[in-house]
Amino acid sequence: MAKDCLFCQIVAGEVPSDIVYQDDKVVAFKDINPVAPVHILIIPRKHISDLTEIGPEDTNLIGHIHSVAIKIAKEKGLADRGFRLVNNCKKDGGQVIYHLHFHLLGGRQLTALG
Ligand code: AMP
Ligand code: ZN
């Protein structure tokens, strides 16, 4: 657990969150400031600061995060119409919280990236 990391504190249960899925590797919870009808953050329990810090030992973990995203998307009824799975990496990518997370967005027509 990284000191002063909000998402590590959510993983530890020290900060409340609206958890929709969890297992031994990941936690998924509702974004506190949703920008779409479905806006869920999927994070590894392990602290990884951003996408560039993923190592070869994390390959299975990243695959697992995608599997969890698809499972949640299906449960939320997004699989037919589609959805977006987004990672913001560092400053230019718009990253604010430096604990790796993927945004699962859906339930409306999303606009172009950029
Ligand atoms: P990013 O810009 O990719 O780092 O996104 C960080 C996301 O975390 C934003 O969409 C925030 O709304 C969300 N967020 C910040 N604090 C919390 C919190 N306590 N619980 C849930 N989501 C949060
Ligand atoms: Zn963390």
Coordinates of N, CA and C and ligand atoms in Angstrom, one line a residue:
M1 N 0.9 -1.2 0.0 CA 0.0 0.0 0.0 C 0.9 1.2 0.0
A2 N 0.6 2.2 -0.9 CA 1.4 3.4 -1.0 C 0.8 4.4 0.0
K3 N 1.7 5.1 0.7 CA 1.2 6.1 1.6 C 0.6 7.2 0.9
D4 N -0.5 7.7 1.4 CA -1.2 8.9 0.9 C -1.9 8.6 -0.5
C5 N -2.1 7.3 -0.8 CA -2.7 7.0 -2.1 C -4.2 6.8 -1.8
L6 N -5.1 7.6 -2.4 CA -6.5 7.5 -2.2 C -7.0 6.1 -2.6
F7 N -6.6 5.6 -3.7 CA -7.1 4.3 -4.2 C -6.6 3.2 -3.4
C8 N -5.4 3.3 -2.8 CA -4.9 2.2 -1.9 C -5.8 2.3 -0.6
Q9 N -6.2 3.5 -0.2 CA -7.1 3.6 1.0 C -8.5 3.0 0.7
I10 N -8.9 3.2 -0.6 CA -10.2 2.5 -0.9 C -10.1 1.0 -0.9
V11 N -9.0 0.5 -1.5 CA -8.7 -1.0 -1.4 C -8.7 -1.5 0.0
A12 N -8.1 -0.7 0.9 CA -8.0 -1.1 2.3 C -9.3 -0.9 3.1
G13 N -10.2 -0.3 2.5 CA -11.5 0.0 3.2 C -11.4 1.2 4.1
E14 N -10.4 2.0 4.0 CA -10.2 3.1 4.9 C -11.0 4.3 4.4
V15 N -11.2 4.3 3.1 CA -12.1 5.4 2.5 C -13.3 4.7 1.9
P16 N -14.5 5.2 2.2 CA -15.7 4.5 1.6 C -15.8 4.6 0.1
S17 N -16.3 3.6 -0.5 CA -16.6 3.6 -1.9 C -17.8 2.7 -2.2
D18 N -18.4 2.9 -3.4 CA -19.5 2.1 -3.8 C -19.0 1.0 -4.7
I19 N -18.6 -0.1 -4.0 CA -18.0 -1.2 -4.7 C -19.0 -2.1 -5.5
V20 N -18.7 -2.3 -6.8 CA -19.6 -3.2 -7.6 C -19.0 -4.6 -7.9
Y21 N -17.7 -4.7 -7.7 CA -17.1 -6.0 -7.9 C -15.7 -6.0 -7.2
Q22 N -15.4 -7.1 -6.6 CA -14.0 -7.2 -6.1 C -13.6 -8.7 -6.0
D23 N -12.3 -8.9 -6.1 CA -11.7 -10.2 -5.9 C -10.3 -10.1 -5.4
D24 N -9.5 -11.1 -5.4 CA -8.2 -11.0 -4.8 C -7.2 -10.1 -5.5
K25 N -7.6 -9.8 -6.8 CA -6.6 -8.9 -7.5 C -7.1 -7.5 -7.8
V26 N -8.4 -7.3 -7.9 CA -9.0 -6.0 -8.4 C -10.2 -5.6 -7.5
V27 N -10.4 -4.3 -7.5 CA -11.6 -3.7 -7.0 C -12.2 -2.8 -8.0
A28 N -13.6 -2.9 -8.2 CA -14.3 -2.0 -9.1 C -15.3 -1.2 -8.3
F29 N -15.4 0.1 -8.5 CA -16.3 0.9 -7.7 C -16.8 2.1 -8.6
K30 N -17.9 2.7 -8.2 CA -18.5 3.8 -8.9 C -17.7 5.0 -8.8
D31 N -17.5 5.7 -9.9 CA -16.7 7.0 -9.9 C -17.6 8.0 -9.1
I32 N -16.9 8.8 -8.3 CA -17.6 9.7 -7.4 C -18.2 10.9 -8.3
N33 N -17.7 11.1 -9.5 CA -18.1 12.2 -10.3 C -18.4 11.7 -11.7
P34 N -19.5 10.9 -11.8 CA -19.7 10.2 -13.1 C -20.0 11.1 -14.3
V35 N -19.4 10.7 -15.4 CA -19.6 11.5 -16.7 C -20.5 10.7 -17.7
A36 N -21.0 9.6 -17.2 CA -21.9 8.8 -18.1 C -22.8 8.0 -17.1
P37 N -24.0 7.5 -17.6 CA -24.9 6.8 -16.7 C -24.2 5.6 -16.0
V38 N -23.2 5.0 -16.7 CA -22.4 4.0 -16.0 C -21.0 4.5 -16.1
H39 N -20.4 4.7 -14.9 CA -19.0 5.2 -14.8 C -18.3 4.5 -13.6
I40 N -17.6 3.4 -13.9 CA -17.0 2.6 -12.9 C -15.5 2.6 -13.1
L41 N -14.8 2.6 -12.0 CA -13.3 2.5 -12.0 C -12.9 1.1 -11.6
I42 N -12.0 0.6 -12.4 CA -11.5 -0.8 -12.1 C -10.0 -0.6 -11.8
I43 N -9.6 -1.1 -10.6 CA -8.2 -0.8 -10.2 C -7.6 -2.1 -9.6
P44 N -6.3 -2.3 -9.8 CA -5.6 -3.4 -9.1 C -5.5 -3.1 -7.6
R45 N -5.6 -4.2 -6.8 CA -5.3 -4.0 -5.4 C -3.9 -3.5 -5.2
K46 N -3.0 -4.1 -6.0 CA -1.5 -3.7 -6.0 C -1.4 -2.3 -6.4
H47 N -0.5 -1.5 -5.7 CA -0.3 -0.1 -6.2 C 0.7 -0.1 -7.4
I48 N 0.1 0.4 -8.5 CA 0.9 0.6 -9.7 C 0.6 2.1 -10.0
S49 N 1.5 3.0 -10.1 CA 1.2 4.4 -10.2 C 0.5 4.8 -11.5
D50 N 1.0 4.2 -12.6 CA 0.4 4.5 -13.9 C 0.7 3.5 -14.9
L51 N 0.2 3.6 -16.1 CA 0.3 2.6 -17.1 C 1.8 2.2 -17.5
T52 N 2.7 3.2 -17.4 CA 4.1 3.0 -17.7 C 4.8 2.2 -16.7
E53 N 4.2 2.0 -15.5 CA 4.8 1.2 -14.4 C 4.4 -0.3 -14.5
I54 N 3.6 -0.7 -15.5 CA 3.2 -2.1 -15.6 C 4.5 -2.9 -16.0
G55 N 4.7 -3.9 -15.3 CA 5.9 -4.8 -15.7 C 5.4 -6.1 -16.3
P56 N 6.4 -6.9 -16.7 CA 6.1 -8.2 -17.3 C 5.3 -9.1 -16.3
E57 N 5.5 -8.9 -15.0 CA 4.8 -9.7 -14.0 C 3.3 -9.3 -13.9
D58 N 3.0 -8.2 -14.5 CA 1.6 -7.7 -14.4 C 0.7 -8.1 -15.6
T59 N 1.3 -8.9 -16.6 CA 0.5 -9.2 -17.8 C -0.8 -9.9 -17.5
N60 N -0.8 -10.8 -16.6 CA -2.1 -11.5 -16.3 C -3.1 -10.6 -15.6
L61 N -2.5 -9.7 -14.8 CA -3.4 -8.7 -14.0 C -4.1 -7.8 -15.0
I62 N -3.4 -7.3 -16.0 CA -4.0 -6.4 -17.0 C -5.1 -7.1 -17.8
G63 N -4.8 -8.4 -18.2 CA -5.8 -9.2 -18.8 C -7.0 -9.4 -17.9
H64 N -6.7 -9.6 -16.7 CA -7.8 -9.9 -15.7 C -8.7 -8.6 -15.6
I65 N -8.1 -7.4 -15.5 CA -8.9 -6.2 -15.5 C -9.8 -6.1 -16.7
H66 N -9.3 -6.5 -17.8 CA -10.2 -6.4 -19.0 C -11.3 -7.4 -18.9
S67 N -11.0 -8.6 -18.4 CA -12.1 -9.6 -18.2 C -13.2 -9.1 -17.2
V68 N -12.7 -8.4 -16.2 CA -13.7 -7.9 -15.2 C -14.5 -6.8 -15.8
A69 N -13.8 -5.9 -16.6 CA -14.6 -4.8 -17.3 C -15.7 -5.4 -18.2
I70 N -15.4 -6.5 -18.9 CA -16.4 -7.1 -19.8 C -17.5 -7.7 -19.0
K71 N -17.2 -8.3 -17.9 CA -18.2 -8.9 -17.0 C -19.1 -7.8 -16.5
I72 N -18.6 -6.7 -16.0 CA -19.4 -5.7 -15.4 C -20.2 -5.0 -16.6
A73 N -19.6 -4.8 -17.7 CA -20.3 -4.2 -18.9 C -21.5 -5.1 -19.2
K74 N -21.4 -6.4 -19.2 CA -22.5 -7.3 -19.5 C -23.6 -7.2 -18.5
E75 N -23.1 -7.2 -17.2 CA -24.1 -7.0 -16.1 C -24.9 -5.7 -16.1
K76 N -24.2 -4.7 -16.6 CA -24.9 -3.4 -16.7 C -25.7 -3.2 -18.0
G77 N -25.7 -4.2 -18.8 CA -26.5 -4.1 -20.1 C -25.8 -3.3 -21.2
L78 N -24.5 -3.2 -21.1 CA -23.7 -2.4 -22.1 C -23.2 -3.1 -23.2
A79 N -23.2 -4.4 -23.1 CA -22.4 -5.2 -24.1 C -22.9 -5.1 -25.5
D80 N -24.2 -5.0 -25.7 CA -24.8 -4.9 -27.1 C -24.5 -3.5 -27.7
R81 N -24.8 -2.5 -27.0 CA -24.6 -1.1 -27.6 C -23.1 -0.7 -27.6
G82 N -22.4 -1.2 -26.6 CA -21.0 -0.9 -26.5 C -20.7 0.1 -25.3
F83 N -19.4 0.3 -25.2 CA -18.9 1.1 -24.0 C -17.5 1.5 -24.3
R84 N -16.9 2.2 -23.3 CA -15.5 2.6 -23.5 C -14.7 2.2 -22.2
L85 N -13.5 1.7 -22.5 CA -12.6 1.4 -21.3 C -11.4 2.3 -21.5
V86 N -11.1 3.2 -20.6 CA -10.2 4.2 -20.8 C -9.1 4.2 -19.7
N87 N -7.9 4.5 -20.0 CA -6.8 4.8 -19.0 C -6.2 6.1 -19.4
N88 N -6.2 7.0 -18.4 CA -5.5 8.3 -18.5 C -4.1 8.1 -17.9
C89 N -3.1 8.3 -18.8 CA -1.7 8.1 -18.3 C -1.0 9.4 -18.2
K90 N -0.6 9.7 -16.9 CA 0.2 10.9 -16.6 C -0.5 12.2 -17.0
K91 N 0.3 13.3 -16.9 CA -0.3 14.7 -17.1 C -1.0 14.9 -18.4
D92 N -0.3 14.6 -19.5 CA -0.9 14.9 -20.8 C -2.1 14.0 -21.1
G93 N -2.1 12.8 -20.4 CA -3.3 11.9 -20.6 C -4.4 12.3 -19.7
G94 N -4.2 13.3 -18.8 CA -5.3 13.7 -17.9 C -5.4 12.9 -16.6
Q95 N -4.3 12.2 -16.2 CA -4.4 11.4 -15.0 C -4.3 12.3 -13.8
V96 N -5.2 12.1 -12.8 CA -5.3 12.9 -11.6 C -4.9 12.0 -10.4
I97 N -5.3 10.8 -10.4 CA -5.0 9.9 -9.3 C -3.9 8.9 -9.8
Y98 N -2.8 8.9 -9.1 CA -1.7 8.1 -9.5 C -1.7 6.7 -8.8
H99 N -2.8 6.0 -9.1 CA -2.9 4.5 -8.8 C -3.7 4.0 -10.0
L100 N -3.0 3.1 -10.8 CA -3.6 2.7 -12.1 C -5.1 2.4 -12.0
H101 N -5.8 2.9 -12.9 CA -7.3 2.7 -13.0 C -7.8 2.8 -14.4
F102 N -8.8 2.0 -14.7 CA -9.4 2.0 -16.0 C -10.9 2.5 -15.8
H103 N -11.3 3.5 -16.6 CA -12.7 4.0 -16.5 C -13.5 3.1 -17.4
L104 N -14.6 2.5 -16.9 CA -15.6 1.8 -17.7 C -16.8 2.8 -17.9
L105 N -17.0 3.3 -19.1 CA -18.0 4.3 -19.4 C -19.0 3.8 -20.3
G106 N -20.3 4.0 -20.1 CA -21.3 3.6 -21.0 C -22.7 4.1 -20.6
G107 N -23.7 3.7 -21.4 CA -25.1 4.1 -21.1 C -25.5 5.3 -21.9
R108 N -24.6 5.9 -22.7 CA -25.0 7.0 -23.6 C -24.0 7.0 -24.7
Q109 N -24.3 7.7 -25.8 CA -23.4 7.8 -26.9 C -22.2 8.7 -26.5
L110 N -21.0 8.2 -26.5 CA -19.9 9.0 -26.1 C -19.3 9.7 -27.3
T111 N -18.7 10.9 -27.0 CA -18.2 11.7 -28.1 C -16.7 11.3 -28.4
A112 N -16.2 11.9 -29.5 CA -14.8 11.5 -29.9 C -13.8 11.9 -28.8
L113 N -12.7 11.2 -28.8 CA -11.7 11.4 -27.8 C -10.9 12.7 -28.2
G114 N -10.3 13.3 -27.2 CA -9.4 14.4 -27.5 C -9.8 15.6 -26.7
Ligands
AMP1 P1 -8.1 10.2 -13.6 O1 -8.3 11.6 -14.2 O2 -8.1 9.2 -14.8 O3 -7.0 10.1 -12.7 O4 -9.5 9.9 -12.9 C1 -9.6 9.9 -11.5 C2 -11.1 9.6 -11.2 O5 -11.3 9.3 -9.9 C3 -12.0 10.8 -11.5 O6 -13.0 10.4 -12.5 C4 -12.7 11.1 -10.2 O7 -14.0 11.5 -10.3 C5 -12.5 9.8 -9.5 N1 -12.5 9.8 -8.0 C6 -11.8 10.7 -7.2 N2 -12.0 10.4 -5.9 C7 -12.9 9.4 -5.9 C8 -13.4 8.6 -4.8 N3 -13.2 8.9 -3.5 N4 -14.3 7.6 -5.1 C9 -14.6 7.3 -6.4 N5 -14.0 8.0 -7.5 C10 -13.2 9.0 -7.2
ZN2 ZN -2.3 3.2 -4.6

